[in-house]
Coordinates of C-alpha atoms in Angstrom, one line a residue:
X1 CA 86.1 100.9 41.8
X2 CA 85.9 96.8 42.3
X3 CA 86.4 95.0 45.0
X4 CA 89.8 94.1 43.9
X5 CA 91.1 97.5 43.0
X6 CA 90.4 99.1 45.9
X7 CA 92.1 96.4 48.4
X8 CA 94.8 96.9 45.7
X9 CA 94.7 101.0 46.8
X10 CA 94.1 100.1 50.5
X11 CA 97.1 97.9 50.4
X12 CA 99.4 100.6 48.4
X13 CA 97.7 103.4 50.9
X14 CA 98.6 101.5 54.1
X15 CA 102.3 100.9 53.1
X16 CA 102.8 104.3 51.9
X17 CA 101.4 106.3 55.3
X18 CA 102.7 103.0 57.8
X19 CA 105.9 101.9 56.4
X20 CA 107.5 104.6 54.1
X21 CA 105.9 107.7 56.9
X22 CA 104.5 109.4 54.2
X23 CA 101.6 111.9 55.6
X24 CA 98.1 111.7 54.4
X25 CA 98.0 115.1 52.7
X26 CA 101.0 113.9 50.5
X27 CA 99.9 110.7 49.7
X28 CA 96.1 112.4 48.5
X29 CA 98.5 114.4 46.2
X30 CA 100.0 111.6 44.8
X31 CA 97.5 109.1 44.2
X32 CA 95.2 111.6 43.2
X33 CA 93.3 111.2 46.2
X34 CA 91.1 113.5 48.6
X35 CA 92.9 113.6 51.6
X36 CA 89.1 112.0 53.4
X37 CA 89.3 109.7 50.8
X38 CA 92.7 108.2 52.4
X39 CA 91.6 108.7 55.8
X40 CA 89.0 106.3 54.9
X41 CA 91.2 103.7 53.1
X42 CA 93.8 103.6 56.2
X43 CA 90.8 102.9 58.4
X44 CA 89.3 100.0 56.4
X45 CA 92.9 98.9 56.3
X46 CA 92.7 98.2 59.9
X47 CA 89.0 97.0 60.0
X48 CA 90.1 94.0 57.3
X49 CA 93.6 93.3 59.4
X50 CA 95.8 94.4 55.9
X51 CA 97.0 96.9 59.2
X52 CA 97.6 95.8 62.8
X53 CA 98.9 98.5 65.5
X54 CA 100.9 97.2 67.9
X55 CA 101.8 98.9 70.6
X56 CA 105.2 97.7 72.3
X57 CA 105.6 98.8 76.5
X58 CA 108.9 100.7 76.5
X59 CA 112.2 99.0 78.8
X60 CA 111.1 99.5 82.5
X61 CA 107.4 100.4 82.0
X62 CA 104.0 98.3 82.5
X63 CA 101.2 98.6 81.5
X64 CA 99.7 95.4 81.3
X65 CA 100.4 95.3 85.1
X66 CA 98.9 99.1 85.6
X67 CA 96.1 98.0 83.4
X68 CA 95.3 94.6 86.0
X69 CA 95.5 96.9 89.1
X70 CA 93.3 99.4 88.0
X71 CA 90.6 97.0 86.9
X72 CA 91.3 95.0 90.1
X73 CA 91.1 98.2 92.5
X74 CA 89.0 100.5 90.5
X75 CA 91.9 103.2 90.8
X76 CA 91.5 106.0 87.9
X77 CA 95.0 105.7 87.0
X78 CA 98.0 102.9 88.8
X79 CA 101.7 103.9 87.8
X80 CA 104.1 101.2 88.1
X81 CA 107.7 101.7 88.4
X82 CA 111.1 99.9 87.9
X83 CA 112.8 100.1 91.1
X84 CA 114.7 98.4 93.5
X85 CA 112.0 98.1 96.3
X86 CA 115.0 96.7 99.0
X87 CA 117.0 100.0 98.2
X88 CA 114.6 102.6 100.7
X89 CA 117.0 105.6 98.8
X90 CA 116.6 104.8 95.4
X91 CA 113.0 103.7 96.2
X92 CA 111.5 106.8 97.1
X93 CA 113.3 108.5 94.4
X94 CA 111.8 106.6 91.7
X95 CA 108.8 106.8 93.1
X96 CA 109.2 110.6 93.1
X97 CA 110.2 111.0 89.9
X98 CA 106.9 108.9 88.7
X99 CA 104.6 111.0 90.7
X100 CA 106.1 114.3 89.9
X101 CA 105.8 113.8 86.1
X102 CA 101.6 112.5 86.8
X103 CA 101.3 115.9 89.1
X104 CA 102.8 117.9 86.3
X105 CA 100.2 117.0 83.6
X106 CA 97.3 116.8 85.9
X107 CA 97.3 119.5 88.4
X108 CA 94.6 122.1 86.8
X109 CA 93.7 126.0 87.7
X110 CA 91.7 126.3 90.6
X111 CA 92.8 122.7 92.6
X112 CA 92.8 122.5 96.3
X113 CA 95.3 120.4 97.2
X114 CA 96.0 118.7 100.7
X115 CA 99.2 117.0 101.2
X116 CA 100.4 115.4 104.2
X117 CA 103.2 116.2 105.6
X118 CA 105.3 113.9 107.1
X119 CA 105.8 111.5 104.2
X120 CA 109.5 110.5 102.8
X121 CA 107.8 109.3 99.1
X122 CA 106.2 112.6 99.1
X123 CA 109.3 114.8 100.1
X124 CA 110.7 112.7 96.7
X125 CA 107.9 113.8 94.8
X126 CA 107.9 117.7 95.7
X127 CA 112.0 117.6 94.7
X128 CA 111.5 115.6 92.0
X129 CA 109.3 118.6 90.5
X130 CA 109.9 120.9 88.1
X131 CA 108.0 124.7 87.9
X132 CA 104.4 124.6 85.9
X133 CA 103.5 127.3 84.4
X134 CA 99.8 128.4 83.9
X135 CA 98.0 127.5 86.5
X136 CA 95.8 130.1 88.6
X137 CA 94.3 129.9 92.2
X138 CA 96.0 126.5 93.0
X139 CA 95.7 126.3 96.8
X140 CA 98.1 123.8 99.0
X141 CA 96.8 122.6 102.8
X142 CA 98.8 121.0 105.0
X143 CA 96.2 118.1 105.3
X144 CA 97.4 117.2 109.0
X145 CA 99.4 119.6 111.8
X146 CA 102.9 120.2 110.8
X147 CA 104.0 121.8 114.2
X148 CA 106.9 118.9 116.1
X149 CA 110.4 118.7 116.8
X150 CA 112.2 121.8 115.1
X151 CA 113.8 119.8 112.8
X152 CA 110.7 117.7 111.6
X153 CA 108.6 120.7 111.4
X154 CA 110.9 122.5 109.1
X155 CA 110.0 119.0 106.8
X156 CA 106.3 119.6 107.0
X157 CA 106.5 123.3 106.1
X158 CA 109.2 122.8 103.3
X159 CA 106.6 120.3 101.5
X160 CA 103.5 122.5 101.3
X161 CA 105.9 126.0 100.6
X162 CA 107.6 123.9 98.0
X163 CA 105.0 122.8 96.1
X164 CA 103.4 126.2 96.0
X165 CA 106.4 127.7 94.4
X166 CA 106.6 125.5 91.8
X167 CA 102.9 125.4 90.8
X168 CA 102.8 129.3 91.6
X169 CA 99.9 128.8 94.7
X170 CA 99.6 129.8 98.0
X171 CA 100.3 127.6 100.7
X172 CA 98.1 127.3 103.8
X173 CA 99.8 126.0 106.6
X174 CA 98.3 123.8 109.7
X175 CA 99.9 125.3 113.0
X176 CA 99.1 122.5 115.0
X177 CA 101.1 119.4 116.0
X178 CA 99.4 116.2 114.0
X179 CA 98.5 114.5 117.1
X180 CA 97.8 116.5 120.5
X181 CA 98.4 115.0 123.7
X182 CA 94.4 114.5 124.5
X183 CA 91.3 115.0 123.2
X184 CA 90.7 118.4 125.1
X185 CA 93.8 119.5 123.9
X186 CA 93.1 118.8 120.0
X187 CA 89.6 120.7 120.8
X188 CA 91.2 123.7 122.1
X189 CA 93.8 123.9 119.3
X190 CA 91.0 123.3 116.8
X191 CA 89.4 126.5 118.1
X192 CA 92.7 128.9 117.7
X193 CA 92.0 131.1 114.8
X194 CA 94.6 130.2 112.8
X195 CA 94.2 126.6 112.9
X196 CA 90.5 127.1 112.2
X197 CA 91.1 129.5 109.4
X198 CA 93.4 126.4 108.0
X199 CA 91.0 123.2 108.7
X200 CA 88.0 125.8 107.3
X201 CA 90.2 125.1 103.6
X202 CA 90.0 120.6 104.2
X203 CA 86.4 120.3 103.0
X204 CA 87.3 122.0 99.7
X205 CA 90.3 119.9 98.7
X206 CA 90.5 118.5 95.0
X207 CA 93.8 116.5 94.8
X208 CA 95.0 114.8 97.8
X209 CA 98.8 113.9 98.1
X210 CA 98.8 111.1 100.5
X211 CA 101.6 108.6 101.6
X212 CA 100.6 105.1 103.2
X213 CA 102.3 104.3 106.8
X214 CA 102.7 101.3 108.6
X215 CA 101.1 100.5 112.2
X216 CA 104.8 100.9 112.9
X217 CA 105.7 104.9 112.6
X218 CA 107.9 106.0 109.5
X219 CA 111.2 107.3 111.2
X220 CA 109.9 110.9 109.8
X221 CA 107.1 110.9 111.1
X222 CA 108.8 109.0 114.7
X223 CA 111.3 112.1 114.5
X224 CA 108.3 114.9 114.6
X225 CA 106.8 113.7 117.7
X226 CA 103.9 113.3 115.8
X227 CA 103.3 109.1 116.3
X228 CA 101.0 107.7 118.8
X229 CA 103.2 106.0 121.8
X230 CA 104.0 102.2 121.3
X231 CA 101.1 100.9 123.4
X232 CA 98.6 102.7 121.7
X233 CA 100.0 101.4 118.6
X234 CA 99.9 98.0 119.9
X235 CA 96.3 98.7 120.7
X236 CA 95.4 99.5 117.4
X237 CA 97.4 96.1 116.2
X238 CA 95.1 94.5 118.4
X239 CA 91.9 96.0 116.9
X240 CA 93.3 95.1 113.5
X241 CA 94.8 97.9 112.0
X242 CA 97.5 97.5 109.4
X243 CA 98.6 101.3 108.5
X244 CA 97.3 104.2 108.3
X245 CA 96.8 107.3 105.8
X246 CA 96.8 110.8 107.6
X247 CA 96.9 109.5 111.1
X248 CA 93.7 107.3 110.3
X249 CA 93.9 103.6 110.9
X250 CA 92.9 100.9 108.7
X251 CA 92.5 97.2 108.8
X252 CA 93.4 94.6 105.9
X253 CA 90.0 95.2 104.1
X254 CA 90.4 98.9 104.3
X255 CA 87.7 99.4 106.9
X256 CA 88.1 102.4 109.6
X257 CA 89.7 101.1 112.9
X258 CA 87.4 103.2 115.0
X259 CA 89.5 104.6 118.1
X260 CA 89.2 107.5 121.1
X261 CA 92.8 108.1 119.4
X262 CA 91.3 109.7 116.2
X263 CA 90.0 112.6 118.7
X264 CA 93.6 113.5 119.1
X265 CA 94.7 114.5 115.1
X266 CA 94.3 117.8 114.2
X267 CA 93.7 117.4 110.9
X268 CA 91.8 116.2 108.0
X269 CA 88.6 113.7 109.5
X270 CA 89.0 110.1 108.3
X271 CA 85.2 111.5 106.6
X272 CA 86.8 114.0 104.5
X273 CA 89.9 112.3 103.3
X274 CA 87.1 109.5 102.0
X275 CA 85.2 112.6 100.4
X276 CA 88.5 113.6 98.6
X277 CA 87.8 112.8 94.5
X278 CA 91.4 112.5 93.8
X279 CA 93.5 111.0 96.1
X280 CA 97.1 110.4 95.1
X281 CA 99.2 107.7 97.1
X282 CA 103.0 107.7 96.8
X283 CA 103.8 104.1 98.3
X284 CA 105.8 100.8 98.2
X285 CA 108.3 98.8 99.0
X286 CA 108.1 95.4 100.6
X287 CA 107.1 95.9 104.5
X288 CA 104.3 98.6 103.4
X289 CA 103.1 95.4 101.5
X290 CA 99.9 94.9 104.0
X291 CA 99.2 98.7 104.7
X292 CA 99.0 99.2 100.8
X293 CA 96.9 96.3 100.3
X294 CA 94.4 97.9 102.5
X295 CA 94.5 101.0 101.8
X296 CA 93.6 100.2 98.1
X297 CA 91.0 97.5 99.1
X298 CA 89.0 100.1 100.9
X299 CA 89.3 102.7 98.6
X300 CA 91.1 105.3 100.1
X301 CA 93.2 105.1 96.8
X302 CA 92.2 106.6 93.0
X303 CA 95.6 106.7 92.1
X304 CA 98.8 104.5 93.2
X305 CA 102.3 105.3 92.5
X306 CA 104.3 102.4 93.8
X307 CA 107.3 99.8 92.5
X308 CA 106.4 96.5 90.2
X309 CA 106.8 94.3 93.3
X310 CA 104.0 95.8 95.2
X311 CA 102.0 96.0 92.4
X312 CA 102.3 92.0 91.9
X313 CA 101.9 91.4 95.7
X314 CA 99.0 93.4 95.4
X315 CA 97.8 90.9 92.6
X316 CA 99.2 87.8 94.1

């Protein structure tokens, strides 16, 4: 076959299986063709440019920005999403719905997963579920103590229960307020044998399902009894810290704020949660602008779930 022939058969290949959605087995019929023997024409027919794919981002989706903050951040995977980020309601449920879809397709047999429980974005997420079927030994842990004010605990134990229905797991529950009153106290809680039995499950977590707070307690976590009093806090702002993940400060670069106050979580250690090999953040909106940043700049994040403001701030 000459040169010119078989652009002439490329050509007529292309348009058939592109244009006119004829399938390769048909057109091999047709032409007279094995069916490798069109495989290979459509694949020269994109090497010479007779064929360009193009690949056109859906209404209310982004890549190209997903693409900028992973290669920025180093995150596996950065989910942007079309949202009003001044509406807190419609926020988190956007936010939600994006993260419940990823969690669907990811979550495998056998995952560990620690979620902490006194996040709004992640309540969104665990409602925004649906049921997946298939999976086997999936474990949920209360990544931090879910034990507070009555109404605030029921919040913390209705995330991990949830999310164990609906990937058909056992959850593991932390019966333990977040924060003790002292040191001593956190020590002799960590020592009951239920709340050992629960921190003995942290080191083994696969999937983390973090939010991202502000220095400034979320009025969920305010609610449980679980925040550090306002001069403590104003401590920390004096140290540097800009938010924190699980009761762990951070500052703008994502560095550890190092504090006697970490001696008070009962929880997952600031070491672990860094250990963690997939750690899912549900965050945005404009005043979490800072904690986010560092959060992401000091790795704490592999994947980020968040609105297409942040995700330009975070690229500004």
């Amino acid at each position: 076959m000459s040169a010119r022939e078989e652009l002439r058969i490329m050509t007529h290949v292309a348009r058939m299986y592109y244009s006119e959605g004829v399938r390769q087995p048909e057109i091999a019929a047709l032409l007279d063709l094995s069916q490798a023997k069109v495989s290979r024409l459509l694949k020269k027919a994109q090497q010479q440019g007779i064929v360009r794919i193009t690949v056109h981002a859906a209404p209310g989706t982004y890549p190209a920005l997903e693409q900028r903050l992973q290669e920025t951040y180093g995150f596996k995977l950065a989910l942007v999403v079309d949202t009003d980020p001044d509406d807190e309601k419609s926020l988190m449920a956007d936010l939600g719905a994006a993260a419940a879809y990823y969690l669907q397709t990811t979550l495998r047999s056998g995952d560990v997963i620690g979620i902490s429980p006194w996040s709004a974005s992640l309540l969104a997420t665990v409602e925004a579920m649906e049921p997946v079927a298939g999976l086997k030994d999936v474990t949920i842990v209360q990544a931090v103590g879910g034990v507070g004010d009555p109404a605030a605990a029921a919040h913390a134990s209705r995330l991990a229960g949830q999310l164990a229905q609906l990937v058909g797991g056992q959850a593991v529950y932390l019966p333990a307020p977040g924060l003790a009153g002292s040191a001593e106290s956190a020590r002799v809680l960590r020592e009951d044998p239920f709340v050992a039995a629960a921190l003995t499950h942290l080191d083994r977590i696969t999937v983390g399902l973090v939010g991202i707070g502000e220095v400034t307690p979320s009025s969920t976590l305010a609610r449980s009894g679980n925040a550090y009093p306002a001069e403590e806090l104003a401590s920390l702002e004096k140290l540097g810290a800009v938010g924190d993940v699980c009761l762990h400060f951070f500052d703008a670069e994502g560095r550890a704020v190092p504090s006697e106050l970490d001696e008070r979580v009962v929880g997952i250690s600031a070491q672990q949660l860094r250990a963690v090999r997939r750690t899912v953040a549900v965050a945005g909106g404009q005043r979490k602008h800072e904690a986010i940043r560092g959060a992401v700049r000091g790795g704490l994040v592999h994947t980020l779930v968040t609105d297409r403001a942040t995700a330009e701030a975070l690229l500004g």
